Coordinates of C-alpha atoms in Angstrom, one line a residue:
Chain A
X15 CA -4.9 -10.7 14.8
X16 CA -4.4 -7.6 12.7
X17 CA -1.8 -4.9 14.4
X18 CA -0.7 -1.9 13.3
X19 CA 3.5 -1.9 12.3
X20 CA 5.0 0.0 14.3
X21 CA 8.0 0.4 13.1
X22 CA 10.5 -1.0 10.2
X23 CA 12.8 -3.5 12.0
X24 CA 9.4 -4.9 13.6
X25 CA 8.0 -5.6 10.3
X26 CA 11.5 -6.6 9.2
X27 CA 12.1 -9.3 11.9
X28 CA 8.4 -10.7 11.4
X29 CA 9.5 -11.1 7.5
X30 CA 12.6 -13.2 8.5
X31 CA 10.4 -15.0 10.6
X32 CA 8.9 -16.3 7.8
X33 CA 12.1 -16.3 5.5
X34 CA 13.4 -18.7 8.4
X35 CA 10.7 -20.7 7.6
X36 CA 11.6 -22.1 4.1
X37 CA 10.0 -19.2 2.4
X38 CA 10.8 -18.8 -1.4
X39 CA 10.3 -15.9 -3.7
X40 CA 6.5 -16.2 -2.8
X41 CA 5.7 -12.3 -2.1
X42 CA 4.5 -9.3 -3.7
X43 CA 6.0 -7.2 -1.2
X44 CA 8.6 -4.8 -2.5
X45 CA 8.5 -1.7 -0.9
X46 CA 11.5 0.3 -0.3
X47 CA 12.9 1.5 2.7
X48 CA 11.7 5.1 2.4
X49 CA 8.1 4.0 1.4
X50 CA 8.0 2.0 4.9
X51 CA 8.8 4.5 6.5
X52 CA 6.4 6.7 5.2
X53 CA 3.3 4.6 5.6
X54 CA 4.2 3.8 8.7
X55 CA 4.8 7.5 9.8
X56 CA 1.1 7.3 8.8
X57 CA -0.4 4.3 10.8
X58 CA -1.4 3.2 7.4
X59 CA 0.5 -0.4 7.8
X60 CA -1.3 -3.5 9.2
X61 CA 0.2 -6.9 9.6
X62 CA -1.4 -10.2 10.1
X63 CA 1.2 -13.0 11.0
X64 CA 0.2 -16.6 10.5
X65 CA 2.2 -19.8 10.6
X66 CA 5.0 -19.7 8.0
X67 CA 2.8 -16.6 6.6
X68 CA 2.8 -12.6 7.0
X69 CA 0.3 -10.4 5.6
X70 CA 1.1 -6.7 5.3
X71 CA -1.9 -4.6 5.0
X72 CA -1.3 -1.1 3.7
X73 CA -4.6 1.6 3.9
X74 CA -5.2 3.3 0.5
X75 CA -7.6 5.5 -0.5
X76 CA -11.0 4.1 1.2
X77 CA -9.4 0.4 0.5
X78 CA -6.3 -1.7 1.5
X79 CA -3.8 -3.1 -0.4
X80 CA -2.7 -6.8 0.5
X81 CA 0.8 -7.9 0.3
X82 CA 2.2 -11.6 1.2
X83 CA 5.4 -13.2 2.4
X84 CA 4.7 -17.2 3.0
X85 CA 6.6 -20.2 3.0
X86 CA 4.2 -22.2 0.5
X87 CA 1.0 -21.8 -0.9
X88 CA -0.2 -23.9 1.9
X89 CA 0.4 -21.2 4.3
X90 CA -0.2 -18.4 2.0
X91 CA -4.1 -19.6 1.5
X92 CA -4.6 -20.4 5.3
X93 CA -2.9 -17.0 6.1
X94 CA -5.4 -15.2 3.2
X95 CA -8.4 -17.7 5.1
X96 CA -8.1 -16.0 8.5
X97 CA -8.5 -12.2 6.7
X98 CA -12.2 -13.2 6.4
X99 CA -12.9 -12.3 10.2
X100 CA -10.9 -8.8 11.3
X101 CA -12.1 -6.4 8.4
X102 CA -15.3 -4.2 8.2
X103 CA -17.4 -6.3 6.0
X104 CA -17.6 -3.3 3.2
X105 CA -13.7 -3.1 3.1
X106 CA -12.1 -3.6 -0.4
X107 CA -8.5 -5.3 -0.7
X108 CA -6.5 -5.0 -3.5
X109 CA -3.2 -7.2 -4.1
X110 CA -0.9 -6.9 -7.1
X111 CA 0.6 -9.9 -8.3
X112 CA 3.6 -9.8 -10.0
X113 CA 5.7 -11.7 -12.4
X114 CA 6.0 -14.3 -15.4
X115 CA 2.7 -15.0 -16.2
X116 CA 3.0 -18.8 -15.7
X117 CA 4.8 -18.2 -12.3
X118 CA 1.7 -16.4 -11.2
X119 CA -0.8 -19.0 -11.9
X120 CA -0.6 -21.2 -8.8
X121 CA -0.5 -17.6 -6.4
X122 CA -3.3 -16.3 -8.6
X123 CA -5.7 -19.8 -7.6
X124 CA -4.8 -19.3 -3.7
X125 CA -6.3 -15.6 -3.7
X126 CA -9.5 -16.7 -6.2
X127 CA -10.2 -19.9 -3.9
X128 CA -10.0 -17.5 -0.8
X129 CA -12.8 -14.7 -2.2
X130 CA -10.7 -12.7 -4.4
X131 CA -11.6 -12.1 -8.9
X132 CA -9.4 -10.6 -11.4
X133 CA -9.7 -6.7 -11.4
X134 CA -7.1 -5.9 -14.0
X135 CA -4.1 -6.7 -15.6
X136 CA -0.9 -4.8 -16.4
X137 CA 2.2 -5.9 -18.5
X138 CA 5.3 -4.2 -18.4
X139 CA 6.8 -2.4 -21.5
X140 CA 10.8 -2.1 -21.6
X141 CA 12.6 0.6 -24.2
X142 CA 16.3 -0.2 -24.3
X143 CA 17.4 1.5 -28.2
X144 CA 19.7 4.0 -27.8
X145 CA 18.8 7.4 -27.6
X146 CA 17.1 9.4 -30.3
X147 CA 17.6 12.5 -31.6
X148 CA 15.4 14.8 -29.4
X149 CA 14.7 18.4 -29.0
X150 CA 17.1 20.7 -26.9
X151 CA 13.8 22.7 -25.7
X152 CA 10.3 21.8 -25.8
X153 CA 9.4 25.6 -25.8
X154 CA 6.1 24.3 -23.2
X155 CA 6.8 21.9 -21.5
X156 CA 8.2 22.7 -17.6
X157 CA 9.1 21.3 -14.2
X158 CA 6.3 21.2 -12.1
X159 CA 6.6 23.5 -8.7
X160 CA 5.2 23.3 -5.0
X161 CA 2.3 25.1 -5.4
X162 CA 1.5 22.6 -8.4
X163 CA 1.6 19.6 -6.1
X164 CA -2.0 20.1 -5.2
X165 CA -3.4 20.3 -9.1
X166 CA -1.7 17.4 -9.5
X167 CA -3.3 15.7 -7.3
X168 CA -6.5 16.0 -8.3
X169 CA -5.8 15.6 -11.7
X170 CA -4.3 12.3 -11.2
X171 CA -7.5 11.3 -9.2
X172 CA -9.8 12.5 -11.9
X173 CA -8.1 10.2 -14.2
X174 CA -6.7 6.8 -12.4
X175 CA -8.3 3.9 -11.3
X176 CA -7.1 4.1 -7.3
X177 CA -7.0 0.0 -7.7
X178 CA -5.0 0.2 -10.3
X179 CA -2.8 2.8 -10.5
X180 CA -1.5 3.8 -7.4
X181 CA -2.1 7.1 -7.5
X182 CA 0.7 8.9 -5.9
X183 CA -0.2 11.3 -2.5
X184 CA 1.1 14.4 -1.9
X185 CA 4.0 14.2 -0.4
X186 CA 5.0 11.6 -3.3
X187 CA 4.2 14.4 -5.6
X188 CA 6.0 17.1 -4.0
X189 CA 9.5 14.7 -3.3
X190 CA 9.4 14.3 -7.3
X191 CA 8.5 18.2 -7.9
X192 CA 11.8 18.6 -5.5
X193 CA 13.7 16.1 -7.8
X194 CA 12.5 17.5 -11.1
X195 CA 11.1 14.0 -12.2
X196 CA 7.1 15.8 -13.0
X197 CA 7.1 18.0 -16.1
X198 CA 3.9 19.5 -17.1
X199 CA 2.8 22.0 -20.1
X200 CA 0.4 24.5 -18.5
X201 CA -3.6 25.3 -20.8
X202 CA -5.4 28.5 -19.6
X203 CA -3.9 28.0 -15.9
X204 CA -4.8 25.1 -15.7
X205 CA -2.6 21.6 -16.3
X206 CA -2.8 20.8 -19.9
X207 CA -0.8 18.0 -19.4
X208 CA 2.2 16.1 -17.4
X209 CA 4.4 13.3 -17.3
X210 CA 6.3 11.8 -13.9
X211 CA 9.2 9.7 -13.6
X212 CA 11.4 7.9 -11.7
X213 CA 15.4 7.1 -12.3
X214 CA 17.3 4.2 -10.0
X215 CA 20.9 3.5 -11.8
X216 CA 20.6 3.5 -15.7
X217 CA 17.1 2.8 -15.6
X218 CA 14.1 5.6 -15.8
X219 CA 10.3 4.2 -14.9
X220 CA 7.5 6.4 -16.8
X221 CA 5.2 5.9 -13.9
X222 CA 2.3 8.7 -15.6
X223 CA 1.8 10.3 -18.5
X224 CA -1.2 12.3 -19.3
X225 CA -2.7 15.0 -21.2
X226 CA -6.3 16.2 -20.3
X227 CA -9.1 15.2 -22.3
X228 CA -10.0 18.8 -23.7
X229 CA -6.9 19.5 -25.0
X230 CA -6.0 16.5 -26.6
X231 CA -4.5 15.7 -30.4
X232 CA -2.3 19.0 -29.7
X233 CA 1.0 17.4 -29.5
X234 CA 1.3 17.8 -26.2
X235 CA 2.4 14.3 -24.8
X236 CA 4.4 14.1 -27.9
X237 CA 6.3 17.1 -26.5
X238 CA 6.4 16.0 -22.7
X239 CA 7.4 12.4 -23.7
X240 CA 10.4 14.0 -26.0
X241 CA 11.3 16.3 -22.8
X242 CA 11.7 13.1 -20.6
X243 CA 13.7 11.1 -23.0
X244 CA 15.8 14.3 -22.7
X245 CA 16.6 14.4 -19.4
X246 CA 16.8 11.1 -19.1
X247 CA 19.2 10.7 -21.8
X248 CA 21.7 9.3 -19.8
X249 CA 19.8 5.9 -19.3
X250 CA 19.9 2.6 -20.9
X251 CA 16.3 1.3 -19.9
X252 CA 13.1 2.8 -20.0
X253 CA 10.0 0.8 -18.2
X254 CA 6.6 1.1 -17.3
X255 CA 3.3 -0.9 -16.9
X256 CA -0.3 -0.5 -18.9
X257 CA -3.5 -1.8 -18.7
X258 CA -3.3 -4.8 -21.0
X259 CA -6.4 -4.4 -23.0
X260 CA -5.4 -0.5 -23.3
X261 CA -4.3 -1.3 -26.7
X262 CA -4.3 2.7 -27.9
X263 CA -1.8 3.5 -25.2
X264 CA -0.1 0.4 -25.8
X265 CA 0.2 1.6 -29.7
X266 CA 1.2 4.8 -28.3
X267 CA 4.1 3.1 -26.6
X268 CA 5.0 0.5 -29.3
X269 CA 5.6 3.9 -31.2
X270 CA 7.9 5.4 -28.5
X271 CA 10.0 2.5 -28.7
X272 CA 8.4 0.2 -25.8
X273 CA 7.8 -3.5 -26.2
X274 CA 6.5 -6.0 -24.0
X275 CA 8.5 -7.7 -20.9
X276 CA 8.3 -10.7 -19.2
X277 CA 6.5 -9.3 -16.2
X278 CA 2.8 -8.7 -15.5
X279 CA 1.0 -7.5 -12.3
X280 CA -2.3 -9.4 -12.2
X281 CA -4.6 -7.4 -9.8
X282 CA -6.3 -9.4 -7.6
X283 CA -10.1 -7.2 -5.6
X284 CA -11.9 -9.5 -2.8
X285 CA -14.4 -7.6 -0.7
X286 CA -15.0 -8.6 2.9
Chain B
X27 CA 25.0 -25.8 -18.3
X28 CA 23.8 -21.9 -18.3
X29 CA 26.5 -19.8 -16.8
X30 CA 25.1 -17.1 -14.4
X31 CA 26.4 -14.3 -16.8
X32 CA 23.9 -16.2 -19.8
X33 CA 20.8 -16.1 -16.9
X34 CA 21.4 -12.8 -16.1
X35 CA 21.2 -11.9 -20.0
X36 CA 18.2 -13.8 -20.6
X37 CA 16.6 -11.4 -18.5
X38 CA 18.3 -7.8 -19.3
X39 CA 20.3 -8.8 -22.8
X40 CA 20.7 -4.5 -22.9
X41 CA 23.2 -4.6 -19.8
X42 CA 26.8 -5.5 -19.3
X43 CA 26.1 -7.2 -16.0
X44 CA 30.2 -7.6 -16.1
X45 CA 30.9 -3.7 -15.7
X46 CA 28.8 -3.7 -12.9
X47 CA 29.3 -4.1 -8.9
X48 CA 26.1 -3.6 -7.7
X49 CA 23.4 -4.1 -10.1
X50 CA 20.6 -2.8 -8.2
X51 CA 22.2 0.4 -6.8
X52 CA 23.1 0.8 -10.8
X53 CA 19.7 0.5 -11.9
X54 CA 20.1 -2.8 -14.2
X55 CA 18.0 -5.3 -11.8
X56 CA 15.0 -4.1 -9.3
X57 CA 13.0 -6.2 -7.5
X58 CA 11.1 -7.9 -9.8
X59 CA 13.8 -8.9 -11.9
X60 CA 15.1 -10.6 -8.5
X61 CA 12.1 -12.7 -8.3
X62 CA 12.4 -13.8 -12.0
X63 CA 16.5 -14.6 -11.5
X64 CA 15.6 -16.4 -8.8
X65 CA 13.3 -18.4 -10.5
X66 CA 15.2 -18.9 -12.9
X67 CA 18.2 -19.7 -11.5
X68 CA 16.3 -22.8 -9.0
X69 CA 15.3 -24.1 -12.6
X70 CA 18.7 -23.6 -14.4
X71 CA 20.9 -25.4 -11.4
X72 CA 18.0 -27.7 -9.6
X73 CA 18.1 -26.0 -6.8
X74 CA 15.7 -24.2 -4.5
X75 CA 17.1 -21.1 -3.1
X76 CA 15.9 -20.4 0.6
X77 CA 13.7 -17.5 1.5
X78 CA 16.4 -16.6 3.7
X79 CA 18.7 -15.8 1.0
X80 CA 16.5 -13.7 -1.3
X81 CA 18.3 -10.3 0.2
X82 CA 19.6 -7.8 -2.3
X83 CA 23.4 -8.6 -1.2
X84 CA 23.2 -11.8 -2.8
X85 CA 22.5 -10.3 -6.2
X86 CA 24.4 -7.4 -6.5
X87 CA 27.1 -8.5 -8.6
X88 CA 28.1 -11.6 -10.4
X89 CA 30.3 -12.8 -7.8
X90 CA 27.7 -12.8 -5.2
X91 CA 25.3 -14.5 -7.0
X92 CA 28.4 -17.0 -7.8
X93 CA 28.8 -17.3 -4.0
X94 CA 25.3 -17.7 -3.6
X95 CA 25.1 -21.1 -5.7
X96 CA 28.4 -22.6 -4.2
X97 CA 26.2 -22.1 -0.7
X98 CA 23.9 -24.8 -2.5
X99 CA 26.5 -27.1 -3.9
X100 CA 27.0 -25.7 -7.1
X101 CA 30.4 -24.5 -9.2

């Protein structure tokens, strides 16, 4: 039966639960502490425990998003079997897969045999070369502030695929305008353009980077990509994830200095 | 035999995993990379490391990890 979480340690003690129960590195949950918190300050986490199984079921924007923990893939299908019956029969789950390609395969067969397809696939990109010359100033380009949070928004769901992309909310949005990771270069009041990161240790994730359609071939993601590798100057590894068949941006990258990891997130859409 | 220090490279060759004490606090491992060094270490030593053990303080540094694999029998 499907309960809300009701708190961390809850949802912390029903994960060990399963750990205790011979489970190896078969999950896709890796939330941090902080993001548990918050969606659970939201009622937006769900749990369904089976035997040697736990599904965590997060509500997104009009969907949710499926996560796993289970002991084998025995208990990880019969787990995913007895989602058929709780859900509204129009609701839409999403779970991202992620890893080594051939490490996936076995997980990926579980969710297709129990109603899910292939929605999209991302790969990771990795820059490690030591820092380039950049620009002290992009004359432009500037740190996003509070009352940008909400443009930001929008424009980020104009342009992202909610299954795909995890499009950040607003309080995401405003914690990173507070930490001065989202730059933007401003177009006739409105947002031009922006680019928002993350930095854990000596590594800096590129989660978006986007220039609006109208004002495009103007140099400006050339000049907000320039401005990030500035201030994040100090770093030795620059990541993020594309849409695989997304081969402009993926040129785009390859020019920036970005080449292919490992590591893909297959996303997996079953409708109930 | 693959020394841990050779998996670890495999993975990220741009760090010095030595000069580090906690790699995920540093920013050199996150929790993908966990998943793949797990992975890879079960295939490197012929083990099969227990859910119950895949917790960021046993990959923090090399010596945890070290302690880790004498936990399943190995040097």
């Amino acid at each position: 039966m499907i309960q809300p979480v009701q708190n961390r340690a809850d949802l912390l003690e029903a994960l060990e639960q399963v750990r205790r129960a011979g489970a190896g590195p078969a999950t896709n949950w890796f939330a941090t502490p902080e993001r548990i918190e918050r969606w659970i300050g939201r009622n937006s986490l769900f749990c369904l425990p089976g035997d040697r199984a736990l599904l965590i079921l997060r509500r997104d924007r009009g969907f949710h998003r499926v996560y796993h923990s289970a002991a084998d893939l025995e208990a990880l299908s019969a787990v995913l079997r007895s989602l058929s019956g709780p859900l509204n029969a129009e609701d839409v789950l999403i779970a991202d897969l992620v890893g080594r390609p051939q490490d996936l395969e076995p997980v990926i067969g579980i969710y297709r045999e129990n109603g899910f397809s292939e929605h999209n696939c991302l790969v990771r990109m990795t820059r490690t070369a030591a820092p380039e010359e950049v620009a002290e100033i992009e004359p432009d380009v500037e740190f996003a502030g509070p009352a940008d949070v909400e443009s930001v928004v929008a424009f980020l769901c104009h342009l992202l695929d909610p299954y795909t992309d995890q499009i950040p909310d607003e309080d995401e949005i405003r914690e990173a305008v507070a930490l001065g990771k989202l730059v933007m270069v401003r177009r006739d009041d409105s947002l031009g353009g922006l680019l928002l990161f993350e930095t854990v240790g000596v590594t800096s994730h590129l989660r978006y980077w986007y220039v609006d359609d109208t004002v495009r071939n103007r140099g400006i993601g050339a000049r907000l990509i320039r401005h990030f590798f500035r201030l994040t100057r100090s770093s030795r590894r620059w990541i993020l994830w594309v849409a695989s068949d997304n081969s402009d941006a993926i040129a785009k990258y390859r020019h920036y200095g970005f080449r292919p990891d490992a590591l893909v997130d297959r996303i997996m859409i079953g409708r109930r | 035999m693959q020394t841990v220090e050779d998996i670890l490279k495999e993975i990220r060759p741009e760090f010095d995993f030595a000069a580090s004490e906690n790699f995920i606090d540093d920013g050199m491992l996150d929790s993908y990379d966990i998943v793949t060094l797990v992975s890879d270490l079960d295939k490197a030593y012929g083990i099969s490391i227990s859910g119950l053990d895949i917790v960021p303080e046993n990959f923090q540094n090399i010596a945890s990890i070290q302690k880790l694999l004498r936990k399943y029998g190995k040097p």
